[in-house]
Amino acid sequence: RAKARGGDRSALFDEAMRAEATRLLDLEADLRRAIMNDAFEPHFQPIVRLSDGEVMGHEALLRWNHELRGPLAPADFIGVGEDSGLIEQVDWLLYRHVVRWLRTSPHGYVSINVSPRHFHSDDFAERLLRMIEEAGADPGRLRIELTEVALLDDAPRVLRMLNILRERGVLALLDDFGTGFSALSYLHRFPIQSLKIDQSFVAGLDGETRTESLALVRAILALAGTLGIETIGEGVETERQRDVLLQLGCQYGQGFLYGHPRPAS
Ligand code: C2E
Ligand code: MG
Ligand code: MG
Ligand code: MG
């Protein structure tokens, strides 16, 4: 009987696997169609100076206007996009919207999220600079957000690209800092303008893990201070979190306390 039950269970398991595989294939086909129709749109979320709430710039966040399911956030499709490589095409479509918006917007800088995959292609920096130029936008107002994974991938190549971009005024921010490898030895070797402290630490500042989060955020801020790197707290939702960040010496913040991601209009 135990064997029979095991058999049933594995049949159920096979069924679930098949359903999941079909779902992913459908999603990938959908994504290809969406690329042909350019069904993507950046939403913008303000990044502010914590001391007075002044808006310094915005992060551009990818949204897919799905024909049946409505607007989708990256969590719904980024895995498929990364695995299939389609995320690169999606990003380029999105970046074009962003640089066009940048030309007409008076609101400080805009940062775009760059998948680690882009650093595998040698011409990423040149291609981005060409796109900015063609849109008639100011490269000094565009920033790129990359993760620690990208730094570890192929350090010499990434360094070369970041330097090309920086020479033209495109500064680099390190996203989700503290969640990756946080290989400190790497940090000072790359031209990094700002560290974005991951939202899990900011959330912890007024939760049960308050003491640990405080210690971690304090350590990150000390490190950044020593290296002359600016800091941005991500996911600031409460005044309490803002106050603690300010006290600890964090300069900038981003989160629902200041504004949700919204369409350009
Ligand atoms: P991220 O770059 O760390 O972006 C911050 C995420 O936190 C965004 O989620 C944003 O909506 C969310 N967020 C902002 N403030 C708060 C807050 O106060 N509380 C909470 N709980 N969440 C907050 P979103 O837009 O769903 O993006 C998720 C991730 O998808 C991004 O994380 C980024 O890694 C990736 N992503 C977004 N846009 C792009 C893109 O254009 N290209 C690529 N390759 N990846 C992107
Ligand atoms: Mg980001
Ligand atoms: Mg982030
Ligand atoms: Mg994140």
Short mmCIF file of N, CA, C and O in Angstrom, two decimals, residues 21-148:
data_model
loop_
_atom_site.label_atom_id
_atom_site.label_comp_id
_atom_site.label_asym_id
_atom_site.label_seq_id
_atom_site.Cartn_x
_atom_site.Cartn_y
_atom_site.Cartn_z
N ALA A 21 6.14 23.42 -16.28
CA ALA A 21 6.93 23.56 -17.51
C ALA A 21 6.11 24.26 -18.60
O ALA A 21 6.59 25.13 -19.31
N THR A 22 4.82 23.88 -18.70
CA THR A 22 3.93 24.49 -19.70
C THR A 22 3.74 25.97 -19.41
O THR A 22 3.78 26.81 -20.31
N ARG A 23 3.58 26.27 -18.11
CA ARG A 23 3.38 27.67 -17.72
C ARG A 23 4.59 28.52 -18.14
O ARG A 23 4.45 29.60 -18.69
N LEU A 24 5.79 27.98 -17.91
CA LEU A 24 7.00 28.73 -18.24
C LEU A 24 7.16 28.91 -19.74
O LEU A 24 7.56 29.97 -20.21
N LEU A 25 6.79 27.86 -20.49
CA LEU A 25 6.89 27.97 -21.95
C LEU A 25 5.91 29.01 -22.48
O LEU A 25 6.24 29.80 -23.36
N ASP A 26 4.69 29.01 -21.91
CA ASP A 26 3.68 30.00 -22.31
C ASP A 26 4.19 31.41 -22.02
O ASP A 26 4.06 32.32 -22.84
N LEU A 27 4.77 31.56 -20.84
CA LEU A 27 5.25 32.88 -20.42
C LEU A 27 6.36 33.35 -21.35
O LEU A 27 6.41 34.52 -21.74
N GLU A 28 7.24 32.43 -21.74
CA GLU A 28 8.33 32.81 -22.64
C GLU A 28 7.79 33.23 -24.00
O GLU A 28 8.26 34.22 -24.58
N ALA A 29 6.79 32.49 -24.49
CA ALA A 29 6.18 32.85 -25.78
C ALA A 29 5.52 34.23 -25.68
O ALA A 29 5.64 35.07 -26.57
N ASP A 30 4.82 34.45 -24.56
CA ASP A 30 4.20 35.76 -24.29
C ASP A 30 5.23 36.87 -24.30
O ASP A 30 5.00 37.95 -24.83
N LEU A 31 6.37 36.59 -23.67
CA LEU A 31 7.42 37.59 -23.54
C LEU A 31 7.99 37.93 -24.92
O LEU A 31 8.25 39.09 -25.23
N ARG A 32 8.15 36.92 -25.76
CA ARG A 32 8.64 37.18 -27.13
C ARG A 32 7.67 38.08 -27.88
O ARG A 32 8.08 39.00 -28.59
N ARG A 33 6.38 37.82 -27.71
CA ARG A 33 5.38 38.63 -28.39
C ARG A 33 5.41 40.06 -27.84
O ARG A 33 5.33 41.04 -28.57
N ALA A 34 5.56 40.16 -26.54
CA ALA A 34 5.59 41.49 -25.90
C ALA A 34 6.80 42.30 -26.39
O ALA A 34 6.73 43.52 -26.52
N ILE A 35 7.91 41.60 -26.67
CA ILE A 35 9.09 42.29 -27.19
C ILE A 35 8.79 42.84 -28.58
O ILE A 35 9.15 43.98 -28.90
N MET A 36 8.10 42.06 -29.40
CA MET A 36 7.75 42.54 -30.74
C MET A 36 6.84 43.76 -30.67
O MET A 36 6.92 44.66 -31.49
N ASN A 37 5.96 43.77 -29.66
CA ASN A 37 5.00 44.88 -29.53
C ASN A 37 5.50 45.99 -28.62
O ASN A 37 4.75 46.93 -28.35
N ASP A 38 6.70 45.87 -28.11
CA ASP A 38 7.23 46.80 -27.12
C ASP A 38 6.18 47.13 -26.04
O ASP A 38 5.76 48.27 -25.88
N ALA A 39 5.79 46.09 -25.32
CA ALA A 39 4.74 46.23 -24.32
C ALA A 39 5.29 46.63 -22.95
O ALA A 39 4.69 46.34 -21.92
N PHE A 40 6.45 47.28 -22.93
CA PHE A 40 7.10 47.61 -21.65
C PHE A 40 7.09 49.10 -21.39
O PHE A 40 7.10 49.91 -22.32
N GLU A 41 7.10 49.42 -20.11
CA GLU A 41 7.00 50.82 -19.72
C GLU A 41 7.78 51.01 -18.43
O GLU A 41 7.67 50.17 -17.53
N PRO A 42 8.57 52.07 -18.32
CA PRO A 42 9.21 52.31 -17.03
C PRO A 42 8.23 52.99 -16.07
O PRO A 42 7.46 53.87 -16.47
N HIS A 43 8.25 52.56 -14.82
CA HIS A 43 7.62 53.35 -13.76
C HIS A 43 8.77 54.03 -13.02
O HIS A 43 9.89 53.53 -13.03
N PHE A 44 8.48 55.15 -12.39
CA PHE A 44 9.54 55.92 -11.77
C PHE A 44 9.25 56.10 -10.29
O PHE A 44 8.14 56.43 -9.89
N GLN A 45 10.30 55.86 -9.48
CA GLN A 45 10.16 56.04 -8.02
C GLN A 45 11.22 57.03 -7.55
O GLN A 45 12.39 56.90 -7.88
N PRO A 46 10.80 58.03 -6.75
CA PRO A 46 11.75 59.06 -6.33
C PRO A 46 12.82 58.54 -5.37
O PRO A 46 12.57 57.66 -4.56
N ILE A 47 14.02 59.12 -5.51
CA ILE A 47 15.13 58.91 -4.56
C ILE A 47 15.38 60.27 -3.93
O ILE A 47 15.60 61.25 -4.64
N VAL A 48 15.28 60.34 -2.60
CA VAL A 48 15.30 61.64 -1.94
C VAL A 48 16.50 61.79 -1.00
O VAL A 48 17.10 60.80 -0.58
N ARG A 49 16.81 63.05 -0.68
CA ARG A 49 17.79 63.33 0.38
C ARG A 49 17.03 63.23 1.69
O ARG A 49 15.99 63.88 1.87
N LEU A 50 17.54 62.39 2.60
CA LEU A 50 16.77 62.10 3.83
C LEU A 50 16.64 63.31 4.73
O LEU A 50 15.63 63.47 5.43
N SER A 51 17.62 64.21 4.71
CA SER A 51 17.59 65.33 5.65
C SER A 51 16.41 66.26 5.38
O SER A 51 15.84 66.82 6.32
N ASP A 52 16.02 66.42 4.11
CA ASP A 52 14.93 67.38 3.83
C ASP A 52 13.90 66.88 2.82
O ASP A 52 12.99 67.62 2.44
N GLY A 53 14.03 65.63 2.36
CA GLY A 53 13.04 65.07 1.44
C GLY A 53 13.16 65.56 0.00
O GLY A 53 12.33 65.20 -0.84
N GLU A 54 14.20 66.35 -0.28
CA GLU A 54 14.39 66.86 -1.64
C GLU A 54 14.63 65.69 -2.62
O GLU A 54 15.42 64.80 -2.34
N VAL A 55 13.92 65.72 -3.78
CA VAL A 55 14.07 64.65 -4.77
C VAL A 55 15.36 64.84 -5.57
O VAL A 55 15.58 65.88 -6.17
N MET A 56 16.22 63.83 -5.53
CA MET A 56 17.50 63.88 -6.24
C MET A 56 17.39 63.25 -7.63
O MET A 56 18.11 63.61 -8.55
N GLY A 57 16.53 62.27 -7.74
CA GLY A 57 16.38 61.55 -9.00
C GLY A 57 15.32 60.48 -8.85
O GLY A 57 14.56 60.49 -7.87
N HIS A 58 15.27 59.58 -9.83
CA HIS A 58 14.28 58.49 -9.81
C HIS A 58 14.94 57.20 -10.26
O HIS A 58 15.85 57.22 -11.08
N GLU A 59 14.41 56.08 -9.75
CA GLU A 59 14.78 54.79 -10.31
C GLU A 59 13.71 54.39 -11.31
O GLU A 59 12.51 54.50 -11.01
N ALA A 60 14.14 53.96 -12.50
CA ALA A 60 13.20 53.45 -13.51
C ALA A 60 12.98 51.96 -13.25
O ALA A 60 13.93 51.19 -13.19
N LEU A 61 11.74 51.57 -13.06
CA LEU A 61 11.41 50.18 -12.76
C LEU A 61 10.53 49.61 -13.86
O LEU A 61 9.52 50.20 -14.26
N LEU A 62 10.93 48.45 -14.33
CA LEU A 62 10.31 47.80 -15.47
C LEU A 62 8.87 47.33 -15.16
O LEU A 62 8.65 46.67 -14.15
N ARG A 63 7.94 47.65 -16.05
CA ARG A 63 6.59 47.09 -15.99
C ARG A 63 6.21 46.60 -17.37
O ARG A 63 6.51 47.24 -18.36
N TRP A 64 5.55 45.43 -17.38
CA TRP A 64 5.08 44.83 -18.63
C TRP A 64 3.57 44.98 -18.66
O TRP A 64 2.88 44.45 -17.80
N ASN A 65 3.08 45.70 -19.65
CA ASN A 65 1.63 45.83 -19.80
C ASN A 65 1.11 44.62 -20.56
O ASN A 65 1.04 44.61 -21.78
N HIS A 66 0.78 43.58 -19.80
CA HIS A 66 0.36 42.31 -20.40
C HIS A 66 -1.07 42.45 -20.93
O HIS A 66 -1.93 42.98 -20.23
N GLU A 67 -1.29 41.94 -22.17
CA GLU A 67 -2.58 42.17 -22.83
C GLU A 67 -3.76 41.60 -22.03
O GLU A 67 -4.84 42.18 -22.05
N LEU A 68 -3.56 40.49 -21.33
CA LEU A 68 -4.67 39.89 -20.58
C LEU A 68 -4.56 40.12 -19.08
O LEU A 68 -5.56 40.32 -18.40
N ARG A 69 -3.31 40.09 -18.58
CA ARG A 69 -3.14 40.09 -17.13
C ARG A 69 -2.89 41.47 -16.54
O ARG A 69 -2.74 41.62 -15.33
N GLY A 70 -2.81 42.50 -17.40
CA GLY A 70 -2.57 43.85 -16.88
C GLY A 70 -1.09 44.06 -16.61
O GLY A 70 -0.25 43.27 -17.04
N PRO A 71 -0.75 45.13 -15.87
CA PRO A 71 0.67 45.42 -15.63
C PRO A 71 1.32 44.38 -14.73
O PRO A 71 0.79 44.05 -13.68
N LEU A 72 2.47 43.85 -15.18
CA LEU A 72 3.20 42.85 -14.41
C LEU A 72 4.51 43.45 -13.90
O LEU A 72 5.19 44.17 -14.63
N ALA A 73 4.86 43.10 -12.67
CA ALA A 73 6.13 43.53 -12.08
C ALA A 73 7.21 42.49 -12.41
O ALA A 73 6.88 41.35 -12.75
N PRO A 74 8.47 42.87 -12.31
CA PRO A 74 9.56 41.96 -12.70
C PRO A 74 9.49 40.59 -12.04
O PRO A 74 9.84 39.59 -12.66
N ALA A 75 9.05 40.51 -10.78
CA ALA A 75 9.02 39.22 -10.09
C ALA A 75 8.21 38.19 -10.87
O ALA A 75 8.48 36.99 -10.81
N ASP A 76 7.21 38.66 -11.65
CA ASP A 76 6.34 37.74 -12.39
C ASP A 76 7.01 37.13 -13.62
O ASP A 76 6.51 36.16 -14.16
N PHE A 77 8.11 37.74 -14.09
CA PHE A 77 8.66 37.24 -15.35
C PHE A 77 10.19 37.34 -15.47
O PHE A 77 10.77 36.87 -16.43
N ILE A 78 10.86 37.93 -14.47
CA ILE A 78 12.29 38.17 -14.65
C ILE A 78 13.07 36.86 -14.70
O ILE A 78 14.07 36.75 -15.42
N GLY A 79 12.60 35.83 -13.97
CA GLY A 79 13.28 34.53 -13.99
C GLY A 79 13.31 33.96 -15.40
O GLY A 79 14.37 33.57 -15.90
N VAL A 80 12.16 33.95 -16.06
CA VAL A 80 12.07 33.46 -17.44
C VAL A 80 12.90 34.35 -18.37
O VAL A 80 13.59 33.86 -19.27
N GLY A 81 12.86 35.64 -18.12
CA GLY A 81 13.64 36.58 -18.94
C GLY A 81 15.13 36.34 -18.83
O GLY A 81 15.85 36.36 -19.83
N GLU A 82 15.59 36.08 -17.62
CA GLU A 82 17.02 35.83 -17.41
C GLU A 82 17.42 34.48 -18.02
O GLU A 82 18.43 34.38 -18.71
N ASP A 83 16.62 33.43 -17.73
CA ASP A 83 16.97 32.09 -18.22
C ASP A 83 17.00 32.02 -19.74
O ASP A 83 17.84 31.34 -20.32
N SER A 84 16.06 32.70 -20.39
CA SER A 84 15.98 32.65 -21.85
C SER A 84 16.89 33.67 -22.51
O SER A 84 17.09 33.63 -23.72
N GLY A 85 17.41 34.60 -21.73
CA GLY A 85 18.23 35.65 -22.31
C GLY A 85 17.40 36.81 -22.85
O GLY A 85 17.94 37.82 -23.29
N LEU A 86 16.08 36.68 -22.81
CA LEU A 86 15.21 37.72 -23.37
C LEU A 86 15.29 39.03 -22.59
O LEU A 86 14.95 40.09 -23.09
N ILE A 87 15.74 38.95 -21.33
CA ILE A 87 15.79 40.15 -20.50
C ILE A 87 16.64 41.25 -21.14
O ILE A 87 16.36 42.44 -20.99
N GLU A 88 17.67 40.85 -21.90
CA GLU A 88 18.52 41.86 -22.55
C GLU A 88 17.71 42.69 -23.54
O GLU A 88 17.81 43.92 -23.56
N GLN A 89 16.89 42.01 -24.35
CA GLN A 89 16.07 42.75 -25.32
C GLN A 89 15.05 43.63 -24.61
O GLN A 89 14.78 44.76 -25.01
N VAL A 90 14.46 43.07 -23.54
CA VAL A 90 13.47 43.84 -22.77
C VAL A 90 14.14 45.11 -22.22
O VAL A 90 13.60 46.21 -22.33
N ASP A 91 15.32 44.93 -21.63
CA ASP A 91 16.03 46.07 -21.05
C ASP A 91 16.30 47.16 -22.10
O ASP A 91 16.08 48.34 -21.84
N TRP A 92 16.76 46.74 -23.29
CA TRP A 92 17.06 47.77 -24.30
C TRP A 92 15.82 48.54 -24.70
O TRP A 92 15.87 49.76 -24.92
N LEU A 93 14.69 47.83 -24.78
CA LEU A 93 13.44 48.54 -25.10
C LEU A 93 13.12 49.54 -24.00
O LEU A 93 12.73 50.68 -24.25
N LEU A 94 13.31 49.09 -22.75
CA LEU A 94 12.99 49.96 -21.62
C LEU A 94 13.94 51.17 -21.56
O LEU A 94 13.51 52.30 -21.33
N TYR A 95 15.23 50.91 -21.79
CA TYR A 95 16.20 52.00 -21.71
C TYR A 95 15.86 53.10 -22.73
O TYR A 95 16.08 54.28 -22.46
N ARG A 96 15.36 52.69 -23.89
CA ARG A 96 15.02 53.71 -24.88
C ARG A 96 13.90 54.63 -24.36
O ARG A 96 13.95 55.83 -24.51
N HIS A 97 12.90 54.01 -23.72
CA HIS A 97 11.84 54.85 -23.12
C HIS A 97 12.44 55.79 -22.08
O HIS A 97 12.06 56.95 -21.99
N VAL A 98 13.37 55.27 -21.29
CA VAL A 98 13.94 56.06 -20.19
C VAL A 98 14.73 57.25 -20.73
O VAL A 98 14.56 58.37 -20.26
N VAL A 99 15.60 57.02 -21.72
CA VAL A 99 16.43 58.14 -22.19
C VAL A 99 15.58 59.19 -22.90
O VAL A 99 15.88 60.38 -22.84
N ARG A 100 14.51 58.76 -23.54
CA ARG A 100 13.60 59.74 -24.15
C ARG A 100 12.91 60.58 -23.08
O ARG A 100 12.75 61.79 -23.23
N TRP A 101 12.52 59.92 -22.01
CA TRP A 101 11.86 60.64 -20.92
C TRP A 101 12.85 61.62 -20.29
O TRP A 101 12.52 62.76 -19.96
N LEU A 102 14.10 61.16 -20.17
CA LEU A 102 15.14 61.97 -19.53
C LEU A 102 15.35 63.30 -20.25
O LEU A 102 15.59 64.33 -19.63
N ARG A 103 15.23 63.26 -21.57
CA ARG A 103 15.47 64.47 -22.36
C ARG A 103 14.47 65.57 -22.00
O ARG A 103 14.79 66.75 -22.01
N THR A 104 13.25 65.16 -21.67
CA THR A 104 12.21 66.17 -21.43
C THR A 104 11.94 66.40 -19.94
O THR A 104 11.29 67.36 -19.58
N SER A 105 12.45 65.50 -19.09
CA SER A 105 12.13 65.63 -17.67
C SER A 105 13.08 66.58 -16.95
O SER A 105 14.29 66.54 -17.16
N PRO A 106 12.58 67.41 -16.06
CA PRO A 106 13.44 68.30 -15.30
C PRO A 106 13.88 67.72 -13.96
O PRO A 106 14.52 68.40 -13.17
N HIS A 107 13.55 66.44 -13.70
CA HIS A 107 13.66 65.92 -12.33
C HIS A 107 14.96 65.19 -12.01
O HIS A 107 14.94 63.99 -11.74
N GLY A 108 16.11 65.81 -12.05
CA GLY A 108 17.35 65.17 -11.59
C GLY A 108 17.77 63.97 -12.43
O GLY A 108 17.52 63.93 -13.63
N TYR A 109 18.40 62.98 -11.77
CA TYR A 109 18.92 61.84 -12.52
C TYR A 109 17.90 60.70 -12.59
O TYR A 109 16.92 60.70 -11.84
N VAL A 110 18.16 59.75 -13.49
CA VAL A 110 17.37 58.52 -13.53
C VAL A 110 18.33 57.34 -13.50
O VAL A 110 19.34 57.34 -14.21
N SER A 111 18.04 56.35 -12.66
CA SER A 111 18.87 55.15 -12.65
C SER A 111 18.12 53.99 -13.28
O SER A 111 16.91 53.84 -13.07
N ILE A 112 18.85 53.22 -14.08
CA ILE A 112 18.27 52.04 -14.72
C ILE A 112 18.93 50.79 -14.13
O ILE A 112 20.08 50.81 -13.73
N ASN A 113 18.16 49.71 -14.08
CA ASN A 113 18.67 48.43 -13.58
C ASN A 113 19.31 47.66 -14.72
O ASN A 113 18.71 47.49 -15.78
N VAL A 114 20.54 47.21 -14.49
CA VAL A 114 21.27 46.51 -15.54
C VAL A 114 21.49 45.06 -15.11
O VAL A 114 22.16 44.78 -14.12
N SER A 115 20.90 44.14 -15.88
CA SER A 115 21.08 42.71 -15.60
C SER A 115 22.55 42.33 -15.77
O SER A 115 23.23 42.84 -16.66
N PRO A 116 23.07 41.42 -14.91
CA PRO A 116 24.47 41.01 -15.03
C PRO A 116 24.82 40.52 -16.44
O PRO A 116 25.95 40.62 -16.88
N ARG A 117 23.82 39.99 -17.14
CA ARG A 117 24.04 39.49 -18.50
C ARG A 117 24.64 40.53 -19.45
O ARG A 117 25.38 40.21 -20.36
N HIS A 118 24.27 41.79 -19.25
CA HIS A 118 24.75 42.84 -20.16
C HIS A 118 26.26 42.96 -20.13
O HIS A 118 26.87 43.36 -21.12
N PHE A 119 26.85 42.63 -18.99
CA PHE A 119 28.29 42.78 -18.88
C PHE A 119 29.03 41.66 -19.59
O PHE A 119 30.25 41.65 -19.65
N HIS A 120 28.29 40.68 -20.12
CA HIS A 120 28.92 39.65 -20.94
C HIS A 120 29.14 40.12 -22.36
O HIS A 120 29.93 39.56 -23.10
N SER A 121 28.38 41.13 -22.80
CA SER A 121 28.60 41.61 -24.17
C SER A 121 29.54 42.82 -24.12
O SER A 121 29.32 43.76 -23.36
N ASP A 122 30.56 42.75 -24.95
CA ASP A 122 31.64 43.74 -24.90
C ASP A 122 31.18 45.17 -25.18
O ASP A 122 31.82 46.11 -24.73
N ASP A 123 30.11 45.31 -25.95
CA ASP A 123 29.76 46.66 -26.41
C ASP A 123 28.63 47.30 -25.60
O ASP A 123 28.03 48.28 -26.05
N PHE A 124 28.34 46.75 -24.40
CA PHE A 124 27.23 47.31 -23.63
C PHE A 124 27.38 48.82 -23.40
O PHE A 124 26.45 49.60 -23.64
N ALA A 125 28.57 49.23 -22.94
CA ALA A 125 28.77 50.64 -22.61
C ALA A 125 28.61 51.53 -23.84
O ALA A 125 27.89 52.54 -23.80
N GLU A 126 29.24 51.13 -24.93
CA GLU A 126 29.17 51.92 -26.16
C GLU A 126 27.72 52.01 -26.66
O GLU A 126 27.26 53.06 -27.09
N ARG A 127 27.03 50.88 -26.58
CA ARG A 127 25.66 50.86 -27.08
C ARG A 127 24.75 51.79 -26.25
O ARG A 127 23.91 52.50 -26.79
N LEU A 128 24.97 51.76 -24.95
CA LEU A 128 24.16 52.62 -24.08
C LEU A 128 24.46 54.10 -24.37
O LEU A 128 23.54 54.91 -24.48
N LEU A 129 25.74 54.42 -24.52
CA LEU A 129 26.12 55.81 -24.79
C LEU A 129 25.54 56.28 -26.12
O LEU A 129 25.08 57.42 -26.24
N ARG A 130 25.57 55.39 -27.13
CA ARG A 130 25.00 55.74 -28.44
C ARG A 130 23.49 56.02 -28.31
O ARG A 130 22.96 56.97 -28.88
N MET A 131 22.82 55.19 -27.51
CA MET A 131 21.38 55.38 -27.35
C MET A 131 21.06 56.71 -26.67
O MET A 131 20.13 57.41 -27.06
N ILE A 132 21.87 57.06 -25.68
CA ILE A 132 21.67 58.34 -24.98
C ILE A 132 21.86 59.51 -25.95
O ILE A 132 21.06 60.44 -25.99
N GLU A 133 22.92 59.38 -26.74
CA GLU A 133 23.23 60.45 -27.70
C GLU A 133 22.11 60.59 -28.73
O GLU A 133 21.66 61.70 -29.02
N GLU A 134 21.65 59.45 -29.26
CA GLU A 134 20.59 59.50 -30.27
C GLU A 134 19.31 60.10 -29.72
O GLU A 134 18.56 60.73 -30.46
N ALA A 135 19.07 59.93 -28.44
CA ALA A 135 17.86 60.50 -27.83
C ALA A 135 18.06 61.98 -27.49
O ALA A 135 17.11 62.67 -27.12
N GLY A 136 19.29 62.46 -27.62
CA GLY A 136 19.57 63.85 -27.27
C GLY A 136 19.50 64.10 -25.77
O GLY A 136 19.19 65.20 -25.32
N ALA A 137 19.80 63.05 -24.97
CA ALA A 137 19.76 63.19 -23.51
C ALA A 137 21.17 63.44 -22.97
O ALA A 137 22.17 63.21 -23.65
N ASP A 138 21.23 63.92 -21.73
CA ASP A 138 22.50 64.23 -21.08
C ASP A 138 22.99 62.98 -20.32
O ASP A 138 22.33 62.55 -19.38
N PRO A 139 24.12 62.39 -20.71
CA PRO A 139 24.60 61.18 -20.03
C PRO A 139 24.86 61.40 -18.55
O PRO A 139 24.79 60.46 -17.75
N GLY A 140 25.14 62.65 -18.16
CA GLY A 140 25.38 62.96 -16.76
C GLY A 140 24.14 62.80 -15.89
O GLY A 140 24.22 62.86 -14.66
N ARG A 141 22.99 62.61 -16.53
CA ARG A 141 21.76 62.44 -15.75
C ARG A 141 21.27 61.00 -15.76
O ARG A 141 20.19 60.70 -15.23
N LEU A 142 22.06 60.10 -16.36
CA LEU A 142 21.69 58.68 -16.31
C LEU A 142 22.64 57.95 -15.38
O LEU A 142 23.84 58.23 -15.37
N ARG A 143 22.11 57.06 -14.54
CA ARG A 143 22.95 56.22 -13.69
C ARG A 143 22.58 54.77 -13.93
O ARG A 143 21.46 54.49 -14.36
N ILE A 144 23.51 53.88 -13.67
CA ILE A 144 23.18 52.46 -13.81
C ILE A 144 23.24 51.78 -12.45
O ILE A 144 24.08 52.10 -11.61
N GLU A 145 22.31 50.86 -12.21
CA GLU A 145 22.29 50.06 -10.99
C GLU A 145 22.73 48.65 -11.35
O GLU A 145 22.13 48.01 -12.20
N LEU A 146 23.80 48.20 -10.70
CA LEU A 146 24.21 46.82 -10.91
C LEU A 146 24.32 46.12 -9.56
O LEU A 146 24.34 46.77 -8.52
N THR A 147 24.38 44.79 -9.60
CA THR A 147 24.48 44.04 -8.36
C THR A 147 25.88 43.48 -8.20
O THR A 147 26.66 43.46 -9.14
N GLU A 148 26.15 43.01 -7.00
CA GLU A 148 27.48 42.47 -6.71
C GLU A 148 27.83 41.30 -7.62
O GLU A 148 29.00 41.10 -7.95
#
